[in-house]
Short mmCIF file of C-alpha atoms and ligand atoms in Angstrom, two decimals:
data_model
loop_
_atom_site.label_atom_id
_atom_site.label_comp_id
_atom_site.label_asym_id
_atom_site.label_seq_id
_atom_site.Cartn_x
_atom_site.Cartn_y
_atom_site.Cartn_z
CA UNK A 235 26.50 16.96 9.48
CA UNK A 236 22.83 17.81 9.05
CA UNK A 237 21.07 15.43 6.70
CA UNK A 238 20.44 16.82 3.20
CA UNK A 239 16.97 17.70 1.96
CA UNK A 240 16.03 14.49 0.15
CA UNK A 241 13.05 13.84 -2.09
CA UNK A 242 11.82 10.66 -3.72
CA UNK A 243 10.35 10.45 -7.20
CA UNK A 244 8.45 7.20 -7.66
CA UNK A 245 7.77 6.28 -11.28
CA UNK A 246 4.45 4.45 -11.52
CA UNK A 247 3.08 5.54 -14.89
CA UNK A 248 3.60 2.25 -16.73
CA UNK A 249 0.67 0.40 -18.23
CA UNK A 250 2.51 -2.94 -18.23
CA UNK A 251 0.14 -5.83 -17.75
CA UNK A 252 2.67 -8.51 -18.67
CA UNK A 253 1.70 -10.43 -15.53
CA UNK A 254 -1.58 -11.25 -17.25
CA UNK A 255 -3.56 -9.24 -14.71
CA UNK A 256 -6.34 -6.81 -15.46
CA UNK A 257 -4.45 -3.83 -14.05
CA UNK A 258 -0.88 -2.49 -14.21
CA UNK A 259 1.47 -4.35 -11.89
CA UNK A 260 2.04 -1.40 -9.56
CA UNK A 261 -1.59 -1.78 -8.45
CA UNK A 262 -1.65 -5.54 -7.95
CA UNK A 263 -1.94 -6.67 -4.33
CA UNK A 264 1.26 -7.71 -2.61
CA UNK A 265 0.93 -8.63 1.06
CA UNK A 266 -2.50 -7.01 1.23
CA UNK A 267 -1.40 -3.69 -0.26
CA UNK A 268 -0.87 -2.45 -3.83
CA UNK A 269 2.72 -2.89 -5.06
CA UNK A 270 3.11 0.90 -5.24
CA UNK A 271 2.24 1.29 -1.53
CA UNK A 272 5.33 -0.61 -0.44
CA UNK A 273 7.85 1.77 -2.00
CA UNK A 274 5.73 4.76 -0.95
CA UNK A 275 5.70 3.47 2.62
CA UNK A 276 9.48 2.85 2.65
CA UNK A 277 10.23 6.40 1.50
CA UNK A 278 7.65 8.01 3.80
CA UNK A 279 9.08 6.15 6.81
CA UNK A 280 12.65 7.21 6.06
CA UNK A 281 13.55 10.15 8.33
CA UNK A 282 15.56 12.02 5.66
CA UNK A 283 12.84 12.01 2.98
CA UNK A 284 10.96 15.31 3.06
CA UNK A 285 8.86 15.04 -0.07
CA UNK A 286 7.57 12.20 -2.24
CA UNK A 287 6.22 12.75 -5.75
CA UNK A 288 4.57 9.91 -7.67
CA UNK A 289 4.43 9.97 -11.47
CA UNK A 290 1.30 8.23 -12.72
CA UNK A 291 -0.88 7.71 -15.78
CA UNK A 292 -3.86 10.13 -15.74
CA UNK A 293 -6.31 7.18 -15.75
CA UNK A 294 -4.93 6.07 -12.37
CA UNK A 295 -5.48 9.40 -10.60
CA UNK A 296 -8.45 8.31 -8.41
CA UNK A 297 -6.72 5.01 -7.54
CA UNK A 298 -3.50 6.72 -6.46
CA UNK A 299 -5.32 9.51 -4.60
CA UNK A 300 -7.16 6.86 -2.59
CA UNK A 301 -3.92 4.99 -1.99
CA UNK A 302 -2.18 8.13 -0.68
CA UNK A 303 -5.16 8.95 1.53
CA UNK A 304 -4.64 5.57 3.21
CA UNK A 305 -1.27 6.73 4.58
CA UNK A 306 -0.61 9.07 7.45
CA UNK A 307 2.51 10.86 6.16
CA UNK A 308 4.84 11.94 8.99
CA UNK A 309 4.52 15.63 9.93
CA UNK A 310 6.29 17.90 7.46
CA UNK A 311 6.45 15.30 4.68
CA UNK A 312 4.57 16.21 1.51
CA UNK A 313 3.18 13.70 -0.99
CA UNK A 314 2.00 14.76 -4.43
CA UNK A 315 1.21 13.21 -7.79
CA UNK A 316 1.83 14.30 -11.35
CA UNK A 317 1.09 12.84 -14.75
CA UNK A 318 3.78 11.10 -16.78
CA UNK A 319 4.42 10.77 -20.51
CA UNK A 320 4.48 7.90 -22.96
CA UNK A 321 8.01 6.71 -22.09
CA UNK A 322 9.79 6.26 -18.78
CA UNK A 323 12.18 9.06 -19.72
CA UNK A 324 9.29 11.47 -20.37
CA UNK A 325 7.63 10.43 -17.11
CA UNK A 326 10.75 11.07 -15.03
CA UNK A 327 11.24 14.42 -16.78
CA UNK A 328 7.63 15.37 -15.97
CA UNK A 329 8.19 14.35 -12.34
CA UNK A 330 11.35 16.45 -12.09
CA UNK A 331 9.55 19.49 -13.56
CA UNK A 332 6.76 18.91 -11.02
CA UNK A 333 9.32 18.91 -8.20
CA UNK A 334 11.05 21.98 -9.67
CA UNK A 335 7.74 23.86 -9.36
CA UNK A 336 7.85 23.15 -5.62
CA UNK A 337 10.94 25.32 -5.05
CA UNK A 338 13.22 22.75 -3.43
CA UNK A 339 16.07 24.17 -1.34
CA UNK A 340 19.57 24.46 -2.82
CA UNK A 341 21.45 21.19 -2.63
CA UNK A 342 18.28 19.09 -2.62
CA UNK A 343 18.70 15.45 -3.61
CA UNK A 344 16.28 13.28 -5.55
CA UNK A 345 16.01 9.50 -5.45
CA UNK A 346 14.34 8.24 -8.63
CA UNK A 347 12.71 4.87 -8.03
CA UNK A 348 10.63 2.38 -10.00
CA UNK A 349 7.34 1.47 -8.29
CA UNK A 350 7.86 -2.09 -9.55
CA UNK A 351 10.66 -2.49 -6.99
CA UNK A 352 8.51 -2.71 -3.85
CA UNK A 353 11.14 -4.11 -1.48
CA UNK A 354 13.30 -1.00 -1.29
CA UNK A 355 14.42 -0.61 2.31
CA UNK A 356 15.88 1.90 4.72
CA UNK A 357 19.52 0.79 4.39
CA UNK A 358 19.41 1.09 0.60
CA UNK A 359 17.80 4.55 0.87
CA UNK A 360 20.55 5.54 3.36
CA UNK A 361 23.24 4.47 0.89
CA UNK A 362 21.50 6.28 -1.99
CA UNK A 363 21.31 9.56 -0.06
CA UNK A 364 24.94 9.33 1.09
CA UNK A 365 26.16 8.56 -2.44
CA UNK A 366 24.17 11.39 -4.04
CA UNK A 367 25.40 13.85 -1.41
CA UNK A 368 29.01 12.76 -2.02
CA UNK A 369 29.01 12.39 -5.82
CA UNK A 370 26.02 14.25 -7.31
CA UNK A 371 25.01 11.20 -9.34
CA UNK A 372 25.06 7.58 -8.17
CA UNK A 373 23.42 4.26 -8.93
CA UNK A 374 22.91 1.07 -6.89
CA UNK A 375 24.61 -1.92 -8.52
CA UNK A 376 24.89 -5.63 -7.87
CA UNK A 377 27.56 -8.07 -8.99
CA UNK A 378 26.47 -10.38 -11.79
CA UNK A 379 26.60 -14.02 -10.72
CA UNK A 380 25.37 -15.69 -13.89
CA UNK A 381 27.70 -15.96 -16.85
CA UNK A 382 26.53 -13.37 -19.37
CA UNK A 383 26.94 -13.83 -23.10
CA UNK A 384 26.46 -11.53 -26.03
CA UNK A 385 24.63 -13.10 -28.97
CA UNK A 386 26.49 -13.02 -32.28
CA UNK A 387 24.77 -13.34 -35.66
CA UNK A 388 25.32 -16.91 -36.91
CA UNK A 389 28.08 -17.51 -34.41
CA UNK A 390 28.77 -18.79 -30.91
CA UNK A 391 27.65 -16.30 -28.24
CA UNK A 392 30.55 -14.31 -26.83
CA UNK A 393 31.13 -14.65 -23.08
CA UNK A 394 31.54 -11.32 -21.29
CA UNK A 395 33.86 -10.77 -18.34
CA UNK A 396 31.36 -10.77 -15.51
CA UNK A 397 33.91 -9.38 -13.04
CA UNK A 398 33.48 -6.08 -14.89
CA UNK A 399 29.68 -6.26 -15.19
CA UNK A 400 27.07 -4.95 -12.74
CA UNK A 401 23.28 -5.07 -12.68
CA UNK A 402 21.78 -1.63 -12.12
CA UNK A 403 18.80 -1.02 -9.83
CA UNK A 404 16.87 1.91 -8.43
CA UNK A 405 16.68 4.21 -6.50
CA UNK A 406 19.16 6.13 -8.62
CA UNK A 407 20.23 9.17 -6.64
CA UNK A 408 21.17 12.64 -7.82
CA UNK A 409 21.70 16.22 -6.96
CA UNK A 410 18.29 17.55 -7.99
CA UNK A 411 19.49 20.43 -10.19
CA UNK A 412 22.05 18.20 -11.91
CA UNK A 413 19.54 15.57 -13.04
CA UNK A 414 16.86 18.15 -13.88
CA UNK A 415 19.31 19.94 -16.22
CA UNK A 416 20.47 16.61 -17.68
CA UNK A 417 16.88 15.57 -18.46
CA UNK A 418 16.11 18.95 -20.05
CA UNK A 419 19.30 18.63 -22.09
CA UNK A 420 18.30 15.15 -23.31
CA UNK A 421 14.79 16.33 -24.20
CA UNK A 422 16.13 19.35 -26.11
CA UNK A 423 18.63 17.32 -28.11
CA UNK A 424 15.96 14.77 -28.99
CA UNK A 425 17.78 11.95 -27.22
CA UNK A 426 14.82 9.85 -26.14
CA UNK A 427 15.93 6.25 -25.87
CA UNK A 428 17.47 6.16 -22.39
CA UNK A 429 16.34 3.33 -20.14
CA UNK A 430 17.57 4.87 -16.91
CA UNK A 431 18.49 8.22 -15.42
CA UNK A 432 22.19 7.52 -14.90
CA UNK A 433 22.58 7.23 -18.70
CA UNK A 434 20.97 10.66 -19.00
CA UNK A 435 23.36 12.13 -16.42
CA UNK A 436 26.30 10.52 -18.27
CA UNK A 437 24.99 11.85 -21.60
CA UNK A 438 25.13 15.35 -20.06
CA UNK A 439 28.77 14.76 -19.17
CA UNK A 440 28.50 13.86 -15.49
CA UNK A 441 30.48 11.13 -13.79
CA UNK A 442 28.14 8.58 -12.23
CA UNK A 443 29.29 6.81 -9.07
CA UNK A 444 28.06 3.44 -7.88
CA UNK A 445 26.97 2.17 -4.49
CA UNK A 446 25.95 -1.24 -3.20
CA UNK A 447 22.46 -2.29 -4.28
CA UNK A 448 20.23 -4.83 -2.56
CA UNK A 449 19.19 -8.14 -4.13
CA UNK A 450 15.83 -7.82 -2.33
CA UNK A 451 15.09 -4.65 -4.29
CA UNK A 452 14.54 -6.55 -7.52
CA UNK A 453 12.11 -5.41 -10.20
CA UNK A 454 8.82 -7.30 -10.52
CA UNK A 455 8.42 -8.21 -14.17
CA UNK A 456 7.13 -11.78 -14.31
CA UNK A 457 4.64 -13.85 -12.33
CA UNK A 458 7.65 -15.67 -10.81
CA UNK A 459 9.06 -12.34 -9.59
CA UNK A 460 5.71 -11.59 -8.06
CA UNK A 461 5.60 -14.92 -6.22
CA UNK A 462 9.15 -14.37 -4.96
CA UNK A 463 8.28 -10.88 -3.68
CA UNK A 464 5.33 -12.40 -1.77
CA UNK A 465 7.56 -15.02 -0.18
CA UNK A 466 10.23 -12.49 0.72
CA UNK A 467 7.96 -10.02 2.37
CA UNK A 468 5.76 -12.35 4.36
CA UNK A 469 8.45 -13.32 6.90
CA UNK A 470 8.81 -9.61 7.62
CA UNK A 471 5.28 -9.56 9.05
CA UNK A 472 5.95 -11.45 12.24
CA UNK A 473 4.17 -9.42 14.87
CA UNK A 474 0.91 -11.36 15.00
CA UNK A 475 -1.84 -9.66 17.01
CA UNK A 476 -5.30 -10.84 18.02
CA UNK A 477 -8.00 -8.79 19.72
CA UNK A 478 -11.71 -9.06 20.42
CA UNK A 479 -14.70 -6.76 20.12
CA UNK A 480 -18.20 -6.88 21.60
CA UNK A 481 -21.31 -4.84 20.87
CA UNK A 482 -24.97 -4.76 21.88
CA UNK A 483 -27.94 -2.84 20.53
CA UNK A 484 -31.56 -2.71 21.64
CA UNK A 485 -34.44 -3.81 19.44
CA UNK A 486 -36.96 -1.08 18.63
CA UNK A 487 -39.55 -0.18 16.04
CA UNK A 488 -38.67 -1.09 12.46
CA UNK A 489 -38.75 -3.80 9.85
CA UNK A 490 -35.12 -4.91 9.49
CA UNK A 491 -31.78 -5.31 11.21
CA UNK A 492 -28.45 -4.57 9.52
CA UNK A 493 -25.71 -7.15 10.08
CA UNK A 494 -22.38 -6.99 8.31
CA UNK A 495 -23.84 -4.25 6.15
CA UNK A 496 -26.65 -6.51 4.88
CA UNK A 497 -30.29 -5.64 5.59
CA UNK A 498 -32.19 -8.58 7.03
CA UNK A 499 -36.00 -8.33 7.21
CA UNK A 500 -37.32 -8.66 10.77
CA UNK A 501 -40.41 -7.80 12.77
CA UNK A 502 -38.39 -5.21 14.67
CA UNK A 503 -35.58 -2.72 14.03
CA UNK A 504 -32.49 -1.86 16.06
CA UNK A 505 -31.96 1.34 18.03
CA UNK A 506 -28.66 3.12 17.56
CA UNK A 507 -26.94 6.34 16.56
CA UNK A 508 -25.61 4.87 13.31
CA UNK A 509 -27.30 1.98 11.49
CA UNK A 510 -26.68 -0.06 14.69
CA UNK A 511 -24.83 -2.88 12.94
CA UNK A 512 -23.53 -4.83 15.97
CA UNK A 513 -21.40 -7.14 13.84
CA UNK A 514 -19.49 -4.35 12.05
CA UNK A 515 -19.12 -2.45 15.35
CA UNK A 516 -17.63 -5.50 17.10
CA UNK A 517 -15.27 -6.15 14.15
CA UNK A 518 -14.19 -2.50 14.16
CA UNK A 519 -13.30 -2.71 17.86
CA UNK A 520 -11.46 -5.99 17.35
CA UNK A 521 -9.28 -4.45 14.63
CA UNK A 522 -8.62 -1.27 16.64
CA UNK A 523 -7.69 -3.49 19.58
CA UNK A 524 -5.06 -5.25 17.48
CA UNK A 525 -3.18 -1.96 17.01
CA UNK A 526 -3.97 -0.52 20.44
CA UNK A 527 -5.75 2.41 18.83
CA UNK A 528 -8.71 3.10 21.11
CA UNK A 529 -12.19 1.93 20.20
CA UNK A 530 -15.04 2.85 17.89
CA UNK A 531 -16.34 5.50 20.31
CA UNK A 532 -12.97 7.29 20.33
CA UNK A 533 -12.87 7.63 16.55
CA UNK A 534 -16.61 8.06 15.95
CA UNK A 535 -18.12 9.72 19.04
CA UNK A 536 -21.90 9.13 19.34
CA UNK A 537 -22.16 12.87 20.10
CA UNK A 538 -20.97 13.65 16.55
CA UNK A 539 -24.00 14.23 14.33
CA UNK A 540 -21.99 13.16 11.26
CA UNK A 541 -22.49 9.52 12.24
CA UNK A 542 -26.28 9.79 12.71
CA UNK A 543 -27.80 6.99 10.64
CA UNK A 544 -24.40 6.37 9.03
CA UNK A 545 -23.67 3.02 7.39
CA UNK A 546 -21.29 1.22 9.76
CA UNK A 547 -19.12 0.22 6.81
CA UNK A 548 -17.28 3.53 7.26
CA UNK A 549 -16.27 2.55 10.81
CA UNK A 550 -14.82 -0.78 9.74
CA UNK A 551 -13.16 0.79 6.68
CA UNK A 552 -11.43 3.33 8.94
CA UNK A 553 -10.14 0.58 11.26
CA UNK A 554 -8.85 -1.29 8.18
CA UNK A 555 -7.14 1.89 6.98
CA UNK A 556 -5.47 2.35 10.37
CA UNK A 557 -4.12 -1.21 10.31
CA UNK A 558 -2.77 -0.71 6.78
CA UNK A 559 -1.27 2.68 7.66
CA UNK A 560 0.87 0.75 10.17
CA UNK A 561 2.06 -1.54 7.37
CA UNK A 562 -0.22 -4.28 8.70
CA UNK A 563 -2.06 -7.06 6.98
CA UNK A 564 -5.41 -8.46 8.12
CA UNK A 565 -5.13 -12.22 8.41
CA UNK A 566 -8.56 -13.16 9.74
CA UNK A 567 -11.86 -11.68 10.87
CA UNK A 568 -14.38 -13.73 12.80
CA UNK A 569 -17.78 -12.83 14.20
CA UNK A 570 -20.59 -14.39 16.22
CA UNK A 571 -24.08 -12.94 16.26
CA UNK A 572 -26.09 -13.57 19.44
CA UNK A 573 -29.83 -13.24 18.83
CA UNK A 574 -33.02 -15.29 19.19
CA UNK A 575 -34.13 -13.86 15.83
CA UNK A 576 -33.77 -13.15 12.97
CA UNK A 577 -32.00 -16.24 11.64
CA UNK A 578 -29.03 -15.24 9.52
CA UNK A 579 -28.14 -18.52 7.77
CA UNK A 580 -29.56 -17.40 4.42
CA UNK A 581 -27.51 -14.20 4.59
CA UNK A 582 -24.23 -15.67 5.78
CA UNK A 583 -22.56 -15.67 2.37
CA UNK A 584 -23.67 -12.10 1.57
CA UNK A 585 -22.45 -10.88 4.98
CA UNK A 586 -19.06 -12.61 4.70
CA UNK A 587 -18.64 -11.37 1.15
CA UNK A 588 -19.40 -7.80 2.23
CA UNK A 589 -16.98 -7.95 5.17
CA UNK A 590 -14.24 -9.36 2.94
CA UNK A 591 -14.84 -6.50 0.49
CA UNK A 592 -14.63 -3.81 3.18
CA UNK A 593 -11.52 -5.37 4.75
CA UNK A 594 -9.84 -6.07 1.40
CA UNK A 595 -9.23 -9.73 2.26
CA UNK A 596 -10.24 -13.01 0.71
CA UNK A 597 -13.61 -14.33 1.84
CA UNK A 598 -11.88 -17.48 3.06
CA UNK A 599 -10.44 -15.28 5.84
CA UNK A 600 -13.85 -14.26 7.17
CA UNK A 601 -15.80 -16.40 9.66
CA UNK A 602 -19.38 -15.92 10.82
CA UNK A 603 -21.44 -17.89 13.32
CA UNK A 604 -24.79 -17.29 14.96
CA UNK A 605 -26.33 -18.57 18.14
CA UNK A 606 -29.40 -17.97 20.25
CA UNK A 607 -29.17 -17.53 23.97
CA UNK A 608 -31.60 -20.36 24.80
CA UNK A 609 -34.21 -17.77 25.86
CA UNK A 610 -31.95 -16.66 28.71
CA UNK A 611 -31.09 -13.07 29.60
CA UNK A 612 -31.74 -9.92 27.58
CA UNK A 613 -31.03 -11.71 24.33
CA UNK A 614 -33.37 -14.55 25.30
CA UNK A 615 -36.11 -12.04 26.13
CA UNK A 616 -35.50 -10.50 22.66
CA UNK A 617 -34.73 -7.08 24.10
CA UNK A 618 -31.73 -6.75 21.85
CA UNK A 619 -28.95 -8.51 20.00
CA UNK A 620 -25.18 -8.70 20.41
CA UNK A 621 -22.09 -9.62 18.44
CA UNK A 622 -18.65 -10.88 19.39
CA UNK A 623 -15.70 -10.52 17.05
CA UNK A 624 -12.06 -11.53 16.84
CA UNK A 625 -9.50 -10.01 14.50
CA UNK A 626 -6.03 -11.34 13.73
CA UNK A 627 -3.48 -9.14 11.99
CA UNK A 628 0.22 -9.22 11.15
CA UNK A 629 2.38 -6.14 11.61
CA UNK A 630 5.97 -5.56 10.54
CA UNK A 631 8.41 -6.12 13.39
MG1 LIG B 288 -22.57 -0.26 18.50
#
């Protein structure tokens, strides 16, 4: 059987800042990437998913566009965004209309997923697609292990029969046309208090099937949930890689050198095609080495006039993007500057801070040392300066 045309609709329009953070939870960092990126990555990596649409709040458009640009979607997989409404139901409806405008083939399926469930995985997506293909409407459920009670006014809470209860998760999976019509029906009849899409399908008269959920795919609501998600995902990043980089540039006319993106006054300048920042060049090569993805010259050929005088930050940022596009996390960046002069001690904090900003890691994960060459060799003769760098990253196994 050929696999059905499956799409994913990720709902990320919420403004919830219950975690006490300054931004909505789908943009908080989890394992070095925004929460939203994890679900996006899981759907993009799944071989049956042909299109992903993300429903967002208009204010988040630049953030989400940048986040999407950080991924290399597999060939033939489209990613798009659309703006949601003031409730989850309105947002999902807007997302379905957006997909409807894209002329999906007959029999297309849609998996509707909350961005706040970052640990969705391939097996769960497999089960969702199979259940939607078989039943037209299906939801992932988990047995309830706690005893559940129903509060009674001025009376003892009533214990429910947990053998008959299930907790409902996402992705909820549907025949696309079925759920689109059900949402339109709900909107037309003014029914606007549904908390999930299965209820909307049921309201339209459809039978909703269930399939096995995954406890790991829990919804992040509280700070404790967030801490648990961190713990659960870190063991998945077990492929630890380390690589080195080395770069040299010649001193020439000028009044400063640029190291780690920071201008340091000097009696001479540095000759190079870009801004000749040996430290950022060495770090870029170290990161590219970690993922076996060529070197700085492969991605930014010196023959390309675009990089003439360019700030080297763009080279390091691209290497960071490539690591993240592989689902990786940068654990540590370390550099050594080899020069008789200038002295960089005064600038160390600014340089480390700038590198941590470009790499999107805490400054405690950036090291920087400097040494002279005891007047020996080309560095000792002050013909140029060099940098060594080491990067350590973690990739998913
Ligand atoms: Mg260089």
